[in-house]
Coordinates of C-alpha atoms in Angstrom, one line a residue:
Chain A
M1 CA 75.5 -9.8 57.0
P2 CA 75.2 -8.1 60.4
L3 CA 73.2 -4.9 60.5
E4 CA 74.5 -2.1 62.6
L5 CA 71.0 -0.9 63.4
D6 CA 68.1 -2.1 65.4
L7 CA 64.8 -0.7 66.3
P8 CA 62.7 -2.1 69.0
P9 CA 60.5 -4.5 67.0
F10 CA 56.8 -3.8 66.4
R11 CA 54.4 -6.6 67.1
C12 CA 51.4 -7.8 65.1
L13 CA 48.0 -7.9 66.7
E14 CA 46.7 -10.6 64.4
S15 CA 48.1 -14.0 63.3
R16 CA 48.0 -14.2 59.6
P17 CA 49.4 -16.8 57.2
E18 CA 53.1 -16.0 56.5
V19 CA 55.3 -15.7 53.5
S20 CA 59.1 -15.6 53.2
I21 CA 61.0 -12.6 51.9
S22 CA 64.7 -11.9 51.6
F23 CA 66.1 -8.8 53.2
E24 CA 69.8 -8.2 52.5
G25 CA 70.3 -11.9 52.0
R26 CA 68.5 -13.0 55.1
D27 CA 65.2 -14.8 55.1
L28 CA 62.3 -13.2 57.0
R29 CA 59.0 -14.8 57.8
V30 CA 56.3 -12.1 57.5
P31 CA 52.5 -11.9 57.6
E32 CA 51.0 -11.9 54.1
G33 CA 49.2 -8.8 52.8
I34 CA 51.2 -6.3 54.8
S35 CA 53.6 -3.6 53.4
V36 CA 57.3 -4.2 53.1
A37 CA 57.8 -1.3 55.5
A38 CA 55.6 -3.0 58.1
A39 CA 57.3 -6.3 57.5
L40 CA 60.7 -4.9 58.3
L41 CA 59.5 -3.0 61.4
L42 CA 58.1 -6.2 62.7
H43 CA 61.6 -7.6 62.7
G44 CA 63.2 -4.5 64.2
L45 CA 64.8 -3.5 60.9
P46 CA 64.5 0.1 59.6
P47 CA 62.7 0.2 56.3
G48 CA 64.6 3.0 54.6
R49 CA 67.3 4.3 52.4
R50 CA 70.7 5.5 53.4
S51 CA 71.1 9.1 52.7
A52 CA 73.2 9.9 49.7
I53 CA 74.5 12.9 51.7
G54 CA 76.3 11.6 54.7
G55 CA 75.2 8.0 54.5
A56 CA 72.9 8.1 57.6
Q57 CA 70.3 5.3 57.9
R58 CA 66.8 6.7 57.4
C59 CA 63.5 5.0 58.3
A60 CA 59.9 5.2 57.1
Y61 CA 58.6 8.5 58.4
C62 CA 55.1 9.1 57.0
L63 CA 54.0 5.6 55.9
I64 CA 51.5 7.0 53.5
G65 CA 53.7 7.4 50.4
Q66 CA 54.7 11.0 50.8
C67 CA 58.2 11.2 52.4
F68 CA 60.2 8.7 50.2
E69 CA 62.4 7.9 53.2
C70 CA 61.4 4.2 52.9
T71 CA 62.6 3.9 49.3
M72 CA 64.3 0.5 48.8
T73 CA 65.5 -1.8 46.0
I74 CA 62.7 -4.3 45.7
D75 CA 63.1 -7.2 43.3
G76 CA 66.0 -5.4 41.8
V77 CA 64.1 -2.1 41.1
P78 CA 65.4 0.8 43.1
Y79 CA 63.4 3.7 44.5
R80 CA 60.3 1.6 45.3
Q81 CA 58.4 2.8 48.4
A82 CA 58.4 0.1 51.0
C83 CA 55.3 1.6 52.7
M84 CA 53.3 1.3 49.4
T85 CA 54.5 -2.1 48.3
T86 CA 52.8 -5.3 49.6
V87 CA 55.0 -8.2 50.5
E88 CA 55.0 -11.2 48.1
A89 CA 56.5 -14.7 48.6
G90 CA 60.1 -14.7 47.4
M91 CA 60.4 -10.9 47.2
T92 CA 64.0 -9.6 47.6
V93 CA 64.5 -6.3 49.5
E94 CA 67.7 -4.4 49.7
R95 CA 68.7 -1.1 51.2
Q96 CA 69.8 1.5 48.7
V97 CA 71.7 4.7 48.9
G98 CA 69.5 7.5 47.6
Chain B
M1 CA 48.8 0.4 24.1
S2 CA 45.1 1.2 24.2
T3 CA 43.7 3.6 26.7
D4 CA 40.5 3.1 28.5
R5 CA 38.2 6.1 28.1
F6 CA 35.9 7.3 30.9
D7 CA 33.5 10.2 31.6
L8 CA 35.1 10.9 35.0
A9 CA 38.3 9.9 36.6
I10 CA 38.3 10.1 40.4
I11 CA 41.7 10.1 41.9
G12 CA 41.8 8.9 45.5
G13 CA 39.8 6.2 47.2
G14 CA 39.2 7.8 50.6
P15 CA 35.7 8.9 51.8
A16 CA 35.4 11.8 49.3
G17 CA 36.4 9.6 46.3
L18 CA 34.3 6.7 47.3
A19 CA 31.2 8.8 47.8
A20 CA 31.9 10.6 44.5
A21 CA 32.1 7.2 42.7
S22 CA 28.7 6.2 43.9
M23 CA 27.1 9.5 43.0
A24 CA 28.7 9.6 39.6
F25 CA 27.2 6.1 38.9
A26 CA 23.8 7.4 40.1
C27 CA 24.1 10.2 37.6
G28 CA 24.8 7.8 34.8
L29 CA 28.5 8.4 34.4
N30 CA 31.1 5.8 33.5
S31 CA 33.9 6.5 35.9
V32 CA 37.2 5.2 37.0
L33 CA 38.5 5.3 40.6
I34 CA 42.3 5.4 40.8
D35 CA 44.0 4.8 44.1
E36 CA 47.6 4.1 45.0
N37 CA 46.9 1.9 48.0
P38 CA 46.3 -1.9 47.7
G39 CA 42.8 -1.4 49.0
L40 CA 40.2 1.3 49.2
G41 CA 39.5 3.6 52.2
G42 CA 42.2 6.2 51.8
R43 CA 44.1 7.2 54.9
V44 CA 41.3 7.6 57.4
F45 CA 39.7 4.2 56.5
H46 CA 43.0 2.5 55.6
G47 CA 42.7 -1.3 55.6
I48 CA 38.9 -1.2 55.6
E49 CA 38.6 -3.9 52.9
T50 CA 40.9 -6.3 54.6
E51 CA 39.9 -5.8 58.2
R52 CA 38.6 -9.0 59.8
D53 CA 36.8 -7.4 62.7
V54 CA 35.4 -4.1 61.7
S55 CA 34.1 -3.5 65.2
I56 CA 37.6 -2.8 66.5
L57 CA 37.8 0.8 65.4
G58 CA 34.3 2.1 65.6
T59 CA 31.0 2.6 63.8
D60 CA 32.3 5.0 61.2
R61 CA 34.5 2.3 59.8
I62 CA 31.6 0.0 59.4
A63 CA 29.8 2.7 57.4
A64 CA 33.0 3.1 55.3
T65 CA 33.0 -0.6 54.5
T66 CA 29.6 0.0 52.8
L67 CA 31.0 3.1 51.1
A68 CA 33.9 1.0 49.6
R69 CA 31.7 -1.8 48.5
D70 CA 29.3 0.5 46.8
A71 CA 32.1 2.3 45.0
R72 CA 33.5 -1.0 43.7
E73 CA 30.1 -1.6 42.0
A74 CA 29.8 1.9 40.8
A75 CA 33.2 2.4 39.1
T76 CA 36.1 0.7 37.5
V77 CA 38.5 0.6 40.4
L78 CA 42.3 0.7 39.8
S79 CA 43.9 0.0 43.1
G80 CA 47.7 0.1 43.5
H81 CA 47.9 2.7 40.7
S82 CA 50.0 5.8 41.5
V83 CA 49.2 8.8 39.2
V84 CA 52.6 10.0 37.8
D85 CA 51.4 12.5 35.2
I86 CA 48.3 14.1 33.7
V87 CA 48.1 15.9 30.4
R88 CA 45.3 17.3 28.4
D89 CA 44.6 15.5 25.1
H90 CA 41.9 17.5 23.2
E91 CA 38.7 17.0 25.2
H92 CA 40.3 14.3 27.5
F93 CA 42.6 14.2 30.4
Q94 CA 45.2 11.5 29.8
I95 CA 46.2 10.0 33.2
K96 CA 49.4 8.0 33.4
T97 CA 49.7 5.7 36.3
L98 CA 52.4 3.5 37.7
H99 CA 51.2 0.0 38.7
G100 CA 54.1 -2.0 40.2
N101 CA 56.8 -1.4 37.6
E102 CA 54.4 -0.8 34.7
L103 CA 53.1 2.4 33.2
R104 CA 49.4 2.4 32.3
S105 CA 47.1 5.0 30.9
A106 CA 43.5 6.0 31.3
S107 CA 41.6 8.9 29.9
A108 CA 38.5 10.8 31.1
R109 CA 36.5 13.9 30.1
R110 CA 36.5 15.2 33.7
L111 CA 38.9 14.9 36.6
L112 CA 37.9 14.7 40.2
I113 CA 40.9 15.0 42.6
A114 CA 40.2 13.5 46.0
T115 CA 43.7 12.8 47.3
G116 CA 43.0 14.1 50.8
A117 CA 45.5 15.5 53.2
R118 CA 49.0 15.0 54.3
E119 CA 50.5 15.7 57.7
R120 CA 52.4 18.9 58.4
S121 CA 55.9 18.0 59.5
M122 CA 57.5 19.2 62.7
A123 CA 61.3 19.5 62.2
F124 CA 63.6 19.4 65.3
P125 CA 67.1 18.1 66.1
G126 CA 67.0 14.3 65.5
W127 CA 63.8 14.2 63.5
T128 CA 65.5 12.1 60.8
L129 CA 66.5 9.4 63.3
P130 CA 64.9 5.9 62.8
G131 CA 62.1 5.7 65.4
V132 CA 60.7 9.2 64.7
M133 CA 57.5 8.9 62.8
T134 CA 54.3 10.9 62.1
A135 CA 51.4 9.9 64.3
G136 CA 49.4 9.3 61.2
G137 CA 52.1 6.8 60.1
V138 CA 51.8 4.9 63.4
Q139 CA 48.1 4.8 63.0
T140 CA 48.4 3.6 59.4
L141 CA 50.5 0.7 60.7
L142 CA 47.8 -0.1 63.2
K143 CA 44.9 0.1 60.7
G144 CA 46.6 -1.7 57.8
A145 CA 49.2 -4.2 59.0
R146 CA 47.7 -4.3 62.5
L147 CA 51.2 -3.5 63.9
V148 CA 51.9 -1.7 67.1
P149 CA 55.2 -0.4 68.5
A150 CA 56.8 -2.2 71.4
G151 CA 56.9 1.1 73.3
P152 CA 57.5 3.2 75.3
V153 CA 56.0 5.8 72.9
V154 CA 56.1 9.5 73.3
L155 CA 53.6 11.6 71.2
A156 CA 54.3 15.2 70.5
G157 CA 52.5 18.0 68.8
S158 CA 48.9 19.2 68.7
G159 CA 45.5 18.2 67.3
P160 CA 42.8 15.6 67.7
L161 CA 44.8 12.8 65.9
L162 CA 47.5 12.9 68.6
L163 CA 45.0 12.1 71.3
L164 CA 43.3 9.5 69.2
V165 CA 46.5 7.6 68.4
A166 CA 47.5 7.7 72.1
V167 CA 44.2 6.1 73.1
Q168 CA 44.4 3.5 70.3
L169 CA 47.9 2.5 71.4
L170 CA 46.9 2.2 75.0
R171 CA 43.9 0.1 74.0
H172 CA 46.5 -2.4 72.6
D173 CA 48.7 -2.3 75.7
V174 CA 51.4 -0.1 74.2
P175 CA 53.0 1.9 77.0
V176 CA 52.6 5.7 76.2
A177 CA 55.3 7.5 78.2
A178 CA 53.8 11.0 77.7
I179 CA 52.0 13.4 75.4
L180 CA 53.9 16.6 74.7
D181 CA 51.3 19.2 73.8
T182 CA 52.7 22.1 71.7
T183 CA 49.3 23.8 71.4
P184 CA 49.9 27.5 72.3
I185 CA 48.0 28.3 75.5
A186 CA 46.6 31.5 73.8
N187 CA 44.8 29.4 71.2
I188 CA 42.3 28.2 73.9
R189 CA 41.1 31.8 74.6
R190 CA 40.8 32.5 70.9
A191 CA 38.9 29.4 70.2
M192 CA 36.3 29.8 73.0
P193 CA 33.9 32.1 71.1
R194 CA 33.5 29.3 68.5
L195 CA 32.9 26.6 71.0
A196 CA 29.1 26.8 71.2
G197 CA 28.7 26.6 67.5
A198 CA 31.1 23.7 67.3
L199 CA 29.5 21.6 70.0
W200 CA 26.2 21.3 68.1
S201 CA 27.7 20.7 64.6
G202 CA 30.1 17.8 64.5
S203 CA 31.5 14.8 66.3
V204 CA 35.2 15.5 66.4
L205 CA 34.9 17.8 69.4
R206 CA 32.7 15.4 71.4
R207 CA 35.0 12.5 70.6
G208 CA 38.0 14.7 71.6
V209 CA 36.6 15.3 75.0
G210 CA 36.1 11.5 75.4
L211 CA 39.7 10.8 74.3
L212 CA 41.1 13.4 76.8
A213 CA 39.1 11.9 79.6
S214 CA 40.4 8.4 78.7
L215 CA 44.0 9.6 78.8
L216 CA 43.5 11.4 82.1
W217 CA 41.8 8.3 83.5
Q218 CA 44.8 6.2 82.5
R219 CA 47.2 8.7 84.0
V220 CA 49.2 9.4 80.9
P221 CA 51.4 12.4 81.7
I222 CA 50.5 15.4 79.5
Y223 CA 53.0 18.2 79.3
R224 CA 51.5 21.6 78.1
G225 CA 53.1 24.4 76.3
V226 CA 56.0 22.2 75.1
N227 CA 58.8 23.5 72.9
T228 CA 62.4 22.8 72.0
I229 CA 61.8 19.1 71.3
A230 CA 64.8 17.0 70.3
A231 CA 65.1 13.3 69.5
Q232 CA 68.2 11.8 71.2
G233 CA 70.0 8.7 70.1
D234 CA 72.8 7.3 68.0
G235 CA 71.5 5.2 65.1
S236 CA 67.9 5.2 66.3
I237 CA 65.9 7.2 68.9
R238 CA 66.5 6.4 72.6
A239 CA 65.0 9.4 74.3
V240 CA 63.3 12.8 73.8
T241 CA 64.2 16.0 75.5
F242 CA 62.0 19.1 75.6
K243 CA 61.0 22.2 77.6
A244 CA 57.7 22.6 79.3
G245 CA 57.5 26.0 80.9
K246 CA 61.0 26.7 82.2
R247 CA 61.9 23.1 83.0
T248 CA 63.8 20.8 80.7
H249 CA 62.7 17.2 80.6
R250 CA 64.1 14.0 79.3
L251 CA 62.0 10.8 78.7
D252 CA 63.3 7.5 77.4
C253 CA 61.3 6.2 74.5
A254 CA 61.5 3.7 71.6
L255 CA 59.3 5.7 69.3
L256 CA 58.4 9.4 69.0
A257 CA 55.2 10.1 67.0
T258 CA 54.7 13.7 66.0
H259 CA 51.6 15.4 64.6
V260 CA 51.0 19.1 64.1
G261 CA 47.9 19.0 61.9
I262 CA 47.2 18.3 58.3
L263 CA 47.4 20.2 55.0
P264 CA 45.6 19.7 51.7
D265 CA 47.5 17.4 49.4
I266 CA 48.1 19.9 46.6
Q267 CA 50.4 17.7 44.4
L268 CA 47.8 16.9 41.7
A269 CA 46.2 20.4 41.8
G270 CA 49.7 21.8 41.3
L271 CA 50.5 19.3 38.5
V272 CA 47.4 20.4 36.5
D273 CA 48.1 24.0 37.3
C274 CA 45.0 24.8 39.4
Q275 CA 45.1 28.2 41.0
L276 CA 46.1 28.0 44.7
R277 CA 45.5 30.5 47.5
W278 CA 47.1 31.0 50.9
D279 CA 44.6 30.0 53.6
A280 CA 45.8 31.8 56.7
S281 CA 43.4 29.8 59.0
I282 CA 45.3 26.5 58.5
P283 CA 47.8 28.0 57.6
G284 CA 48.7 26.6 54.2
W285 CA 48.2 26.5 50.4
T286 CA 44.7 25.5 49.3
P287 CA 43.3 25.1 45.8
V288 CA 40.8 27.8 44.7
T289 CA 37.4 26.1 44.2
D290 CA 33.8 27.2 44.0
R291 CA 31.2 25.6 46.3
N292 CA 31.0 22.6 43.9
G293 CA 34.7 22.0 44.1
K294 CA 35.2 23.3 40.6
T295 CA 38.8 24.7 40.1
S296 CA 40.3 27.4 37.9
Q297 CA 41.3 24.7 35.5
D298 CA 38.6 23.7 33.0
G299 CA 37.1 20.3 33.8
V300 CA 39.0 19.7 37.0
F301 CA 37.1 19.3 40.3
I302 CA 38.6 18.8 43.8
A303 CA 36.7 17.2 46.7
G304 CA 37.4 16.4 50.3
D305 CA 40.5 17.5 52.3
A306 CA 42.5 18.0 49.0
A307 CA 40.2 21.1 48.4
G308 CA 40.8 22.5 51.9
I309 CA 40.8 20.7 55.3
G310 CA 37.2 19.8 56.2
G311 CA 37.7 16.4 57.9
A312 CA 36.6 12.9 57.2
E313 CA 32.9 13.5 58.2
A314 CA 32.6 16.3 55.6
A315 CA 34.5 14.4 52.8
P316 CA 31.7 12.2 51.5
H317 CA 29.4 15.2 51.2
R318 CA 32.0 17.1 49.3
G319 CA 32.6 14.1 47.0
R320 CA 28.9 13.8 46.1
I321 CA 28.7 17.5 45.4
A322 CA 31.7 17.6 43.1
A323 CA 30.6 14.4 41.3
T324 CA 27.2 15.9 40.7
A325 CA 28.7 19.1 39.4
A326 CA 30.8 17.1 36.9
A327 CA 27.7 15.2 35.8
V328 CA 25.9 18.5 35.2
E329 CA 28.8 19.8 33.1
L330 CA 28.8 16.6 31.1
G331 CA 25.1 17.0 30.4
A332 CA 24.3 13.7 32.2
I333 CA 21.8 15.4 34.5
A334 CA 20.0 18.8 34.4
P335 CA 21.3 21.5 36.7
D336 CA 18.2 21.6 38.9
E337 CA 18.3 17.9 39.3
G338 CA 21.9 18.3 40.4
D339 CA 20.9 20.9 43.0
R340 CA 18.2 18.6 44.3
L341 CA 20.6 15.6 44.7
V342 CA 23.0 17.5 47.0
T343 CA 20.6 19.6 49.1
L344 CA 21.1 17.5 52.2
D345 CA 24.9 17.4 51.6
R346 CA 25.1 21.2 51.5
K347 CA 23.1 21.5 54.7
K348 CA 25.3 19.0 56.5
L349 CA 28.5 20.8 55.3
R350 CA 27.3 24.1 56.7
R351 CA 27.0 22.6 60.1
L352 CA 30.4 20.8 60.0
N353 CA 32.1 24.0 58.9
R354 CA 31.3 25.6 62.3
E355 CA 33.2 22.8 64.1
R356 CA 36.1 23.1 61.7
A357 CA 36.4 26.9 62.5
F358 CA 36.8 26.0 66.2
L359 CA 39.3 23.2 65.5
D360 CA 41.4 25.4 63.2
T361 CA 41.6 28.1 65.9
L362 CA 42.3 25.8 68.8
F363 CA 45.0 23.8 67.0
F364 CA 46.6 26.6 65.0
P365 CA 50.3 25.6 65.0
S366 CA 52.6 27.9 66.9
P367 CA 55.5 29.6 65.0
D368 CA 58.1 27.5 66.8
V369 CA 56.7 24.2 65.4
R370 CA 56.2 25.7 61.9
V371 CA 59.8 27.1 61.8
P372 CA 62.8 24.9 62.8
Q373 CA 64.6 27.0 65.5
D374 CA 68.0 25.4 65.3
D375 CA 70.1 26.2 62.2
A376 CA 71.5 22.6 62.1
V377 CA 68.0 21.0 61.7
L378 CA 67.4 19.5 58.3
V379 CA 64.4 21.0 56.5
C380 CA 64.7 18.9 53.4
R381 CA 65.4 15.3 54.4
C382 CA 66.0 14.1 50.8
E383 CA 68.7 16.5 49.9
A384 CA 69.9 17.3 53.5
V385 CA 69.3 21.0 53.3
S386 CA 69.3 22.7 56.7
A387 CA 67.3 25.6 58.1
G388 CA 70.6 27.5 58.4
C389 CA 71.2 27.1 54.7
L390 CA 67.7 28.5 53.9
R391 CA 68.3 31.4 56.3
A392 CA 71.7 32.2 54.7
L393 CA 69.9 32.3 51.3
A394 CA 67.2 34.5 52.8
A395 CA 69.8 36.9 54.1
A396 CA 71.2 37.1 50.6
D397 CA 67.7 38.1 49.5
V398 CA 67.0 34.7 47.8
A399 CA 63.5 34.0 49.3
E400 CA 61.2 32.9 46.4
I401 CA 60.9 29.2 47.1
N402 CA 61.5 27.9 43.5
H403 CA 64.6 30.1 43.3
V404 CA 65.7 28.7 46.7
K405 CA 65.1 25.2 45.3
S406 CA 67.3 25.8 42.2
I407 CA 70.2 27.0 44.4
S408 CA 70.0 24.8 47.4
R409 CA 68.3 21.6 46.0
C410 CA 65.7 22.0 48.9
G411 CA 62.6 20.1 47.5
M412 CA 64.4 18.6 44.6
G413 CA 64.7 15.1 46.0
A414 CA 62.4 12.1 45.7
C415 CA 59.6 13.5 47.8
Q416 CA 59.5 16.6 45.6
G417 CA 58.9 18.9 48.5
R418 CA 55.9 17.1 49.9
V419 CA 57.5 17.0 53.3
C420 CA 59.8 20.1 53.3
G421 CA 57.6 22.5 51.3
P422 CA 55.6 23.9 54.2
L423 CA 58.7 23.9 56.5
A424 CA 60.8 25.8 53.9
E425 CA 58.0 28.3 53.2
E426 CA 57.6 29.1 56.8
T427 CA 61.4 29.3 57.4
L428 CA 61.7 31.8 54.5
K429 CA 58.7 33.8 55.6
D430 CA 60.0 34.0 59.1
A431 CA 63.5 35.0 58.0
T432 CA 62.4 37.7 55.6
G433 CA 59.1 38.9 56.9
R434 CA 57.7 38.4 53.4
S435 CA 54.1 37.2 52.7
A436 CA 53.2 33.6 51.8
E437 CA 52.4 34.8 48.3
A438 CA 55.9 36.4 47.9
V439 CA 57.6 33.3 49.0
G440 CA 55.3 31.1 46.9
T441 CA 55.1 27.3 46.8
F442 CA 57.1 24.6 44.9
R443 CA 56.0 24.1 41.3
V444 CA 55.0 20.5 40.8
R445 CA 56.8 18.6 38.0
P446 CA 56.0 15.1 36.6
P447 CA 56.6 12.3 37.2
L448 CA 55.0 12.5 40.6
K449 CA 56.7 9.2 41.6
P450 CA 60.1 7.7 40.5
V451 CA 59.4 5.8 37.3
P452 CA 61.9 3.1 36.1
I453 CA 63.2 4.2 32.7
G454 CA 62.3 0.7 31.5
A455 CA 58.7 1.4 32.3
Y456 CA 58.8 4.4 29.9
A457 CA 60.4 2.2 27.3
A458 CA 57.8 -0.5 27.6
F459 CA 55.0 2.1 27.4
A460 CA 55.0 2.1 23.6
S461 CA 51.8 4.1 23.2
D462 CA 49.5 3.9 20.2
D463 CA 47.8 7.0 21.5
P464 CA 48.1 10.3 19.8
P465 CA 50.7 12.5 21.5
A466 CA 49.2 14.9 24.0
E467 CA 48.2 18.2 22.5
A468 CA 49.9 20.3 25.1
R469 CA 51.2 20.1 28.6
F470 CA 49.5 22.5 31.0
L471 CA 51.0 25.9 30.8
Y472 CA 52.5 27.1 34.0
T473 CA 50.8 30.4 34.2
A474 CA 51.4 31.2 37.8
D475 CA 53.7 34.3 38.1
W476 CA 55.7 33.0 41.0

């Protein structure tokens, strides 16, 4: 599924062992131990909800668990904070409206 | 479900909480350290337990590694646990935490809140665009995941963290297009009388001078007296526009990092109904505590930045003092023994406070960063409530913030006012001329994080029901 949004991708300063996660049906290879928010930023994808009011794509803003802009459906559970959740092999991540 | 019982529950694994855990152990207390991050260190020492090369970010992080290691030996550590509710159950506090998708519970006779600070937000046109982040957030990505943006990055706002993040990005070859300094020029004159005291007392100022020198050396453009910032882009940020003096500028960027100082994280203090006061020097709401961090709520202590901004250097001292006071209350040690244990901590704090007074004055945020100027700017990101909406309510004489929340939904979204609270308060104060006390602050309601309903269902508790929820006695 094409994503209408792209952010200039972040880069990782370390090489770490990788795991696979699924984002909106596509497989992403990401360093283990990092947050879901960091994993998506690394791929130039905005970790965040779509606003229930107006539908605008939001993106992780504070990255310390305060702003709830990065809430996503993770392993089927909505409203999980991508910045506070560590990636795990086989994890599924989807955008939510919220 | 059985509940683990402790003498002391320390919430927050930053420098205050870590030092408190070690001191509590030294006083003979059985304590639990609860933290929502995967590892200890809090925000300032984020990623400290997983860092491969501790030398990268300086000597204080090496000291913090020891602090974290000691805390793990001193207390039962619950990492990845977000506190979602606290109730009083007879002589105990029952603390409900969310771990993954599961609710757990712990109970303790005393509570020590050490949840630190959060960043004050600056709201301007385009601040909800992907690619606009807090400077603290950018630094968290660097410290934890070891991620840096591709650049070019523009940093905007005021305060030591802004300079620090700029230097750290440059060190990793991230292009920094400019620093937009919103510090009011008049602050410099006001802060000068406090400079001498500050120079001899702490390290932030000395480090700050070093950072500034480094930025000048690397020829990063620094614009002074900046206002009217706007993020431009469709879908994500592409450029930032702003005014410096009379000129309007436009700079292309891939990321805009903003920082206008930090505020005590008062979410837990509000949840357990500790009395708050308006601290005009920050400016912001701060829990009322005595010199030991004891609050108006029986059995509740607060240490570190959560009790009022004192900085990372002061936090361990404040943690040790509060843990000792809790141990004295529990009868684990005698009062004079408690005093003896923290003599040096108190001495160090007196020195650090002089530096804090200088920093608070120099980086006091200007009204135009505290109050969104443009009516179309969203104050509440969750519920998409604009500054204009709040001003319309103020014009209709609705200016008490919980009243405003009921009508507009401002602060009613998932963040529960953590981000918009200070912005909404300042907007209402500015529009009506009322005092901070008259406008008030958002009441905190559990759960503090979204909890799946299934987690509640699975939490079939054998515990006796809590005797009573805290009574909300505040008159606002």
